Amino acid sequence: MHFPTLDKDQRRILHLLRRSGALSRSALAAELEMSATALTRLSRDLLALGLIIEGHENEGHGRGRPAVPLRLAPGGGYAVGATAHRGLLDIALVDFTGAIIATHHEASDPITPKQFARRVRSLTHELVDRHGLLGQRMLGIGVAVPGPSLSAAGDRWSVVDVLPDWRDVPLREIFATEFGWPLWIENDANAAAIAEFYLGGLIRDFSTVVVLLLGFGIGAGVIVDGRLMRGQFGVAGEIGCLFPGHLPRPSPLDLLGMLRAAGCDLPSVADIDGDAKAQAATVSAWLDRAAGQLQTVCNTAFAWIDPGAIILAGTLPSAILKGLAERLQRVELVTTVCERRPPIGISSLEGSPITLGAALLPIHSLSVSS
């Protein structure tokens, strides 16, 4: 059972409930500037589709309530997100509200797109069965890839070379053939931005945000007025081009290389620990340099886009991300009206924002008016 076609006003209602939580019909009508009659008709249709329900969360069903609010229905459907990294395959399962139902992480040898799709399909069936979702509405699957799109259509991608046979192949065709579900493919930084926007709670306060993803390399996901900004050719936010690979970069792999050069025998980025005595001096030096490099990125993003938040996210330990944010807040950042400066913070999410954001791609598509 796939998702029904929704009109613009139905999407507006769902988006407002996702942003604000439970609201009465009168509050919805006022916020959306529509008549009570129109709101009643639209909400009746959404109730019939099982996408919204009445009442506050955990509320009893006593009588005499003056106004029964509407809210998103967790059982309105579920969505899946999947990513492949160096030596790891990640899956997340979320309900219609965006709440996490389950996650799965497993070690993986280098995997081709077809092998990836088959394994994800098998794991999805297992998770759906385990969590009693058989027969419920499947909203779709999102796949996040590490690399920029090679076309505005997003069918071929310049995927990093640690994933064999992924670069410049028809990923959309391969995945669609294996999955048979509604499919979204997105750059990993854009997926991370979606996760921060919804699960990180940014949607409640901001319509425009920038997420700097320190992952395999470095990239940015930009949301403007609630929409992902992709640019003319689908590569908006590819800030890695500002830091050529043969030079020092503000990326986790660059930090890992510095630590190895300093004599720390670390297998991967996951083993970086800024509190470890043998690593502390190198980590501190990298943070000082990375803050200087990202200063221009933050200043220009702030001047061009006016985001309500600039969030640092990625694979580095939160203590290192915090140290980077603190250094950025101390450097000479630009100001605009009312002495506003780039609003820099770090991710509060547990788990991979990339995989969680991939799972939210089908849900995000329902929040964007046609």
Short mmCIF file of C-alpha atoms in Angstrom, two decimals:
data_model
loop_
_atom_site.label_atom_id
_atom_site.label_comp_id
_atom_site.label_asym_id
_atom_site.label_seq_id
_atom_site.Cartn_x
_atom_site.Cartn_y
_atom_site.Cartn_z
CA MET A 1 0.00 0.00 0.00
CA HIS A 2 1.69 3.17 -1.24
CA PHE A 3 1.02 6.80 -0.50
CA PRO A 4 -2.04 8.54 -1.99
CA THR A 5 -1.75 11.70 -4.07
CA LEU A 6 -2.20 14.80 -1.91
CA ASP A 7 -3.07 18.30 -3.00
CA LYS A 8 -1.25 21.48 -1.97
CA ASP A 9 -3.53 22.31 0.98
CA GLN A 10 -3.37 18.79 2.37
CA ARG A 11 0.42 18.99 2.30
CA ARG A 12 0.28 22.37 4.04
CA ILE A 13 -1.78 20.86 6.86
CA LEU A 14 0.63 17.95 7.29
CA HIS A 15 3.63 20.27 7.26
CA LEU A 16 2.14 22.57 9.89
CA LEU A 17 1.28 19.64 12.18
CA ARG A 18 4.80 18.30 11.71
CA ARG A 19 6.24 21.68 12.66
CA SER A 20 3.91 22.66 15.49
CA GLY A 21 2.53 19.43 16.91
CA ALA A 22 -1.15 18.93 17.77
CA LEU A 23 -3.40 21.88 16.86
CA SER A 24 -7.11 22.51 17.00
CA ARG A 25 -9.05 22.89 13.77
CA SER A 26 -9.55 26.59 14.46
CA ALA A 27 -5.84 27.12 15.04
CA LEU A 28 -4.99 25.24 11.85
CA ALA A 29 -7.47 27.28 9.83
CA ALA A 30 -6.13 30.55 11.25
CA GLU A 31 -2.49 29.63 10.70
CA LEU A 32 -3.12 28.48 7.14
CA GLU A 33 -5.47 31.38 6.39
CA MET A 34 -8.28 29.18 5.13
CA SER A 35 -11.95 28.97 6.01
CA ALA A 36 -13.22 26.67 8.75
CA THR A 37 -15.34 24.89 6.15
CA ALA A 38 -12.34 24.17 3.92
CA LEU A 39 -10.25 23.03 6.89
CA THR A 40 -13.02 20.69 8.04
CA ARG A 41 -13.28 19.11 4.60
CA LEU A 42 -9.52 18.69 4.20
CA SER A 43 -9.03 17.31 7.69
CA ARG A 44 -11.89 14.86 7.17
CA ASP A 45 -10.12 13.51 4.08
CA LEU A 46 -6.79 13.22 5.91
CA LEU A 47 -8.48 11.42 8.82
CA ALA A 48 -10.04 8.98 6.37
CA LEU A 49 -6.62 8.32 4.83
CA GLY A 50 -5.21 7.59 8.28
CA LEU A 51 -2.60 10.34 8.04
CA ILE A 52 -3.86 12.37 10.99
CA ILE A 53 -5.71 11.44 14.16
CA GLU A 54 -7.57 13.33 16.85
CA GLY A 55 -6.31 14.04 20.35
CA HIS A 56 -3.06 14.86 22.10
CA GLU A 57 -0.40 12.20 22.37
CA ASN A 58 -1.04 9.90 25.38
CA GLU A 59 -4.39 11.61 25.91
CA GLY A 60 -7.37 9.71 27.27
CA HIS A 61 -10.74 9.68 25.57
CA GLY A 62 -12.90 11.35 28.18
CA ARG A 63 -15.93 13.37 27.26
CA GLY A 64 -16.55 17.08 27.40
CA ARG A 65 -13.32 18.31 25.84
CA PRO A 66 -13.94 21.77 24.37
CA ALA A 67 -11.62 21.29 21.36
CA VAL A 68 -10.13 18.06 20.04
CA PRO A 69 -6.78 18.77 18.37
CA LEU A 70 -5.47 17.07 15.27
CA ARG A 71 -2.00 15.54 15.01
CA LEU A 72 0.02 13.34 12.70
CA ALA A 73 -0.79 9.63 12.86
CA PRO A 74 2.27 7.47 13.63
CA GLY A 75 0.54 4.62 11.80
CA GLY A 76 0.07 6.71 8.66
CA GLY A 77 2.93 4.78 7.10
CA TYR A 78 6.59 3.91 7.45
CA ALA A 79 9.72 4.73 5.48
CA VAL A 80 13.18 3.23 5.16
CA GLY A 81 16.59 4.85 4.82
CA ALA A 82 19.80 3.11 3.78
CA THR A 83 23.43 4.05 3.32
CA ALA A 84 26.68 2.27 2.58
CA HIS A 85 29.98 3.48 3.97
CA ARG A 86 33.48 2.05 4.01
CA GLY A 87 32.94 -1.33 5.73
CA LEU A 88 29.45 -0.55 7.03
CA LEU A 89 25.83 -0.81 5.91
CA ASP A 90 23.19 1.24 7.76
CA ILE A 91 19.39 1.05 7.74
CA ALA A 92 16.77 3.10 9.60
CA LEU A 93 13.01 2.58 9.82
CA VAL A 94 10.76 5.52 10.78
CA ASP A 95 7.02 6.03 11.16
CA PHE A 96 4.90 8.78 9.59
CA THR A 97 5.71 11.24 12.39
CA GLY A 98 9.43 10.69 11.75
CA ALA A 99 9.93 8.75 14.99
CA ILE A 100 12.57 6.04 14.77
CA ILE A 101 11.11 2.53 14.86
CA ALA A 102 14.38 0.64 14.40
CA THR A 103 17.95 0.94 13.15
CA HIS A 104 20.33 -1.72 11.89
CA HIS A 105 24.09 -1.52 11.43
CA GLU A 106 26.30 -4.28 10.10
CA ALA A 107 29.87 -4.68 8.94
CA SER A 108 30.12 -5.07 5.19
CA ASP A 109 32.79 -5.87 2.66
CA PRO A 110 32.98 -3.54 -0.35
CA ILE A 111 29.56 -3.89 -1.93
CA THR A 112 28.21 -3.20 -5.42
CA PRO A 113 24.95 -1.27 -5.94
CA LYS A 114 23.03 -4.43 -6.82
CA GLN A 115 24.40 -6.30 -3.79
CA PHE A 116 23.55 -3.31 -1.61
CA ALA A 117 19.97 -3.16 -2.92
CA ARG A 118 19.40 -6.88 -2.42
CA ARG A 119 20.75 -6.79 1.13
CA VAL A 120 18.71 -3.69 2.01
CA ARG A 121 15.56 -5.28 0.59
CA SER A 122 16.12 -8.43 2.66
CA LEU A 123 16.83 -6.50 5.86
CA THR A 124 13.81 -4.25 5.30
CA HIS A 125 11.50 -7.25 5.03
CA GLU A 126 12.98 -8.62 8.27
CA LEU A 127 12.52 -5.33 10.14
CA VAL A 128 8.97 -4.83 8.83
CA ASP A 129 8.01 -8.33 9.94
CA ARG A 130 9.72 -7.97 13.32
CA HIS A 131 7.93 -4.71 14.12
CA GLY A 132 4.48 -5.77 12.96
CA LEU A 133 4.30 -3.44 9.95
CA LEU A 134 3.10 -5.97 7.38
CA GLY A 135 0.10 -4.56 5.55
CA GLN A 136 0.79 -0.98 6.60
CA ARG A 137 1.51 1.78 4.09
CA MET A 138 5.06 1.80 2.73
CA LEU A 139 5.94 5.46 2.05
CA GLY A 140 9.16 4.64 0.24
CA ILE A 141 12.90 4.24 0.66
CA GLY A 142 15.62 6.86 0.67
CA VAL A 143 19.23 6.08 -0.21
CA ALA A 144 22.00 8.51 0.70
CA VAL A 145 25.22 8.39 -1.31
CA PRO A 146 28.62 9.94 -0.52
CA GLY A 147 29.21 12.17 -3.50
CA PRO A 148 27.59 14.80 -5.74
CA SER A 149 25.04 14.18 -8.45
CA LEU A 150 26.28 14.00 -12.03
CA SER A 151 22.92 15.17 -13.37
CA ALA A 152 20.01 17.31 -12.23
CA ALA A 153 17.82 14.19 -12.48
CA GLY A 154 19.91 12.45 -9.82
CA ASP A 155 20.17 9.14 -11.67
CA ARG A 156 23.99 8.98 -11.72
CA TRP A 157 26.35 10.07 -8.95
CA SER A 158 30.06 10.76 -8.46
CA VAL A 159 30.29 8.33 -5.54
CA VAL A 160 33.56 8.07 -3.58
CA ASP A 161 35.84 5.36 -4.88
CA VAL A 162 35.73 3.20 -1.72
CA LEU A 163 32.35 1.92 -2.96
CA PRO A 164 33.11 -0.25 -6.02
CA ASP A 165 31.07 0.20 -9.20
CA TRP A 166 28.89 3.01 -7.77
CA ARG A 167 30.33 5.95 -9.69
CA ASP A 168 28.52 7.10 -12.84
CA VAL A 169 26.24 4.06 -13.08
CA PRO A 170 22.41 4.16 -13.30
CA LEU A 171 21.78 3.88 -9.57
CA ARG A 172 18.12 4.85 -9.85
CA GLU A 173 17.46 2.09 -12.37
CA ILE A 174 19.40 -0.51 -10.35
CA PHE A 175 17.71 0.35 -7.05
CA ALA A 176 14.21 0.70 -8.51
CA THR A 177 14.49 -2.73 -10.13
CA GLU A 178 15.53 -4.40 -6.87
CA PHE A 179 13.28 -2.52 -4.43
CA GLY A 180 9.98 -2.02 -6.23
CA TRP A 181 9.19 0.80 -3.77
CA PRO A 182 8.95 4.59 -4.25
CA LEU A 183 12.60 5.66 -4.32
CA TRP A 184 14.59 8.77 -3.39
CA ILE A 185 18.35 9.10 -3.88
CA GLU A 186 20.16 11.99 -2.24
CA ASN A 187 23.63 13.26 -1.43
CA ASP A 188 24.70 12.38 2.13
CA ALA A 189 25.03 16.01 3.26
CA ASN A 190 21.51 16.80 2.03
CA ALA A 191 20.21 13.74 3.86
CA ALA A 192 21.95 14.88 7.04
CA ALA A 193 20.33 18.31 6.67
CA ILE A 194 16.89 16.68 6.45
CA ALA A 195 17.57 14.71 9.66
CA GLU A 196 18.70 17.79 11.54
CA PHE A 197 15.72 19.78 10.27
CA TYR A 198 13.11 17.29 11.41
CA LEU A 199 14.60 15.04 14.11
CA GLY A 200 16.92 17.74 15.41
CA GLY A 201 13.91 19.98 15.96
CA LEU A 202 15.11 22.84 13.75
CA ILE A 203 11.78 22.85 11.90
CA ARG A 204 10.06 24.25 15.01
CA ASP A 205 12.06 27.48 14.95
CA PHE A 206 13.64 27.89 11.52
CA SER A 207 12.73 27.62 7.87
CA THR A 208 16.29 28.03 6.58
CA VAL A 209 19.29 26.07 7.88
CA VAL A 210 22.77 24.97 6.79
CA VAL A 211 24.28 21.67 7.91
CA LEU A 212 28.04 21.19 7.49
CA LEU A 213 28.67 17.45 7.25
CA LEU A 214 32.13 16.27 8.25
CA GLY A 215 31.79 12.73 6.94
CA PHE A 216 33.95 10.92 4.39
CA GLY A 217 34.99 14.37 3.21
CA ILE A 218 33.19 17.64 3.78
CA GLY A 219 29.90 18.86 2.31
CA ALA A 220 26.89 20.98 3.15
CA GLY A 221 23.15 20.48 3.05
CA VAL A 222 21.08 23.65 2.68
CA ILE A 223 17.37 24.01 3.39
CA VAL A 224 15.79 27.29 2.31
CA ASP A 225 12.15 28.00 3.20
CA GLY A 226 11.68 24.34 4.04
CA ARG A 227 13.04 23.04 0.73
CA LEU A 228 16.35 21.40 -0.07
CA MET A 229 18.43 23.74 -2.20
CA ARG A 230 19.98 21.71 -5.03
CA GLY A 231 21.11 24.37 -7.51
CA GLN A 232 21.09 24.40 -11.31
CA PHE A 233 22.93 21.08 -11.68
CA GLY A 234 22.10 19.45 -8.36
CA VAL A 235 25.41 20.13 -6.61
CA ALA A 236 24.60 23.04 -4.29
CA GLY A 237 26.52 22.66 -1.04
CA GLU A 238 29.53 20.87 -2.55
CA ILE A 239 31.91 22.93 -0.42
CA GLY A 240 34.58 20.24 -0.65
CA CYS A 241 35.68 21.87 -3.91
CA LEU A 242 36.93 24.80 -1.83
CA PHE A 243 39.46 22.48 -0.19
CA PRO A 244 41.40 20.48 -2.85
CA GLY A 245 42.22 16.93 -1.81
CA HIS A 246 46.00 17.36 -2.19
CA LEU A 247 45.96 20.14 0.44
CA PRO A 248 45.02 20.11 4.15
CA ARG A 249 41.23 19.96 4.52
CA PRO A 250 38.78 20.37 7.42
CA SER A 251 37.66 16.74 7.07
CA PRO A 252 37.73 13.70 9.39
CA LEU A 253 39.95 11.80 6.93
CA ASP A 254 42.42 14.67 7.02
CA LEU A 255 42.47 14.50 10.83
CA LEU A 256 42.94 10.74 10.68
CA GLY A 257 45.92 11.25 8.35
CA MET A 258 47.46 13.79 10.73
CA LEU A 259 47.08 11.41 13.67
CA ARG A 260 48.67 8.56 11.76
CA ALA A 261 51.55 10.81 10.71
CA ALA A 262 51.99 11.68 14.40
CA GLY A 263 52.41 8.00 15.24
CA CYS A 264 48.85 7.09 16.29
CA ASP A 265 48.02 3.74 14.70
CA LEU A 266 44.27 4.27 14.22
CA PRO A 267 42.28 1.97 11.91
CA SER A 268 39.49 4.44 11.16
CA VAL A 269 37.85 7.76 12.02
CA ALA A 270 35.72 5.92 14.60
CA ASP A 271 38.89 5.42 16.69
CA ILE A 272 39.66 9.13 17.03
CA ASP A 273 39.47 10.27 20.66
CA GLY A 274 40.41 13.86 21.46
CA ASP A 275 40.70 12.99 25.15
CA ALA A 276 43.35 10.34 24.55
CA LYS A 277 46.73 11.69 25.64
CA ALA A 278 48.52 10.48 22.51
CA GLN A 279 45.97 12.21 20.24
CA ALA A 280 45.12 15.39 22.13
CA ALA A 281 47.83 17.71 20.73
CA THR A 282 47.22 16.66 17.12
CA VAL A 283 43.45 16.96 17.49
CA SER A 284 43.83 20.44 18.98
CA ALA A 285 46.11 21.57 16.12
CA TRP A 286 43.65 20.21 13.55
CA LEU A 287 40.74 21.98 15.27
CA ASP A 288 42.60 25.31 15.18
CA ARG A 289 43.32 24.95 11.48
CA ALA A 290 39.88 23.56 10.55
CA ALA A 291 38.14 26.45 12.35
CA GLY A 292 40.13 28.93 10.28
CA GLN A 293 39.18 27.10 7.08
CA LEU A 294 35.49 26.88 7.97
CA GLN A 295 35.33 30.51 9.07
CA THR A 296 34.91 31.66 5.47
CA VAL A 297 32.34 28.93 4.79
CA CYS A 298 30.21 30.02 7.74
CA ASN A 299 30.56 33.72 6.95
CA THR A 300 29.55 33.33 3.31
CA ALA A 301 26.68 30.95 4.09
CA PHE A 302 25.39 33.47 6.61
CA ALA A 303 25.72 36.41 4.23
CA TRP A 304 24.14 34.68 1.24
CA ILE A 305 21.42 32.54 2.81
CA ASP A 306 20.65 34.04 6.26
CA PRO A 307 20.16 30.66 8.00
CA GLY A 308 18.53 30.38 11.39
CA ALA A 309 21.11 27.72 12.30
CA ILE A 310 24.44 26.41 11.03
CA ILE A 311 24.91 22.91 12.39
CA LEU A 312 28.11 20.83 12.47
CA ALA A 313 27.39 17.12 12.07
CA GLY A 314 29.23 13.99 11.04
CA THR A 315 31.27 11.02 12.12
CA LEU A 316 33.59 12.79 14.55
CA PRO A 317 32.97 12.41 18.31
CA SER A 318 30.64 15.09 19.69
CA ALA A 319 33.44 16.46 21.89
CA ILE A 320 35.53 17.23 18.80
CA LEU A 321 32.56 18.80 16.99
CA LYS A 322 31.94 20.88 20.11
CA GLY A 323 35.57 22.01 20.14
CA LEU A 324 35.29 23.03 16.51
CA ALA A 325 32.08 24.98 17.15
CA GLU A 326 33.67 26.76 20.12
CA ARG A 327 36.66 27.80 18.03
CA LEU A 328 34.40 29.03 15.23
CA GLN A 329 32.44 31.10 17.72
CA ARG A 330 35.69 32.76 18.86
CA VAL A 331 37.06 33.68 15.43
CA GLU A 332 36.16 36.87 13.60
CA LEU A 333 32.74 36.07 12.16
CA VAL A 334 30.70 38.59 10.20
CA THR A 335 27.70 40.40 11.65
CA THR A 336 24.53 41.70 10.05
CA VAL A 337 21.60 43.72 11.36
CA CYS A 338 21.19 43.74 15.15
CA GLU A 339 24.76 42.41 15.40
CA ARG A 340 23.65 38.90 14.43
CA ARG A 341 26.51 36.47 13.81
CA PRO A 342 26.51 33.04 12.14
CA PRO A 343 24.48 30.84 14.56
CA ILE A 344 26.81 27.85 14.87
CA GLY A 345 25.88 24.72 16.83
CA ILE A 346 26.47 20.97 16.75
CA SER A 347 24.20 18.03 16.05
CA SER A 348 22.24 16.62 18.98
CA LEU A 349 21.18 13.48 17.12
CA GLU A 350 22.13 10.00 18.23
CA GLY A 351 22.90 7.71 15.34
CA SER A 352 23.86 8.53 11.78
CA PRO A 353 22.16 11.72 10.56
CA ILE A 354 22.81 10.48 7.03
CA THR A 355 20.83 7.26 7.40
CA LEU A 356 18.06 8.89 9.44
CA GLY A 357 17.79 11.67 6.87
CA ALA A 358 17.59 9.12 4.07
CA ALA A 359 14.59 7.53 5.83
CA LEU A 360 12.95 10.93 6.11
CA LEU A 361 13.24 11.74 2.40
CA PRO A 362 9.85 10.20 1.51
CA ILE A 363 8.27 12.07 4.43
CA HIS A 364 9.96 15.35 3.48
CA SER A 365 8.52 15.04 -0.03
CA LEU A 366 5.06 15.20 1.54
CA SER A 367 5.89 18.42 3.35
CA VAL A 368 6.82 20.27 0.17
CA SER A 369 3.90 21.72 -1.75
CA SER A 370 3.66 20.69 -5.39
#
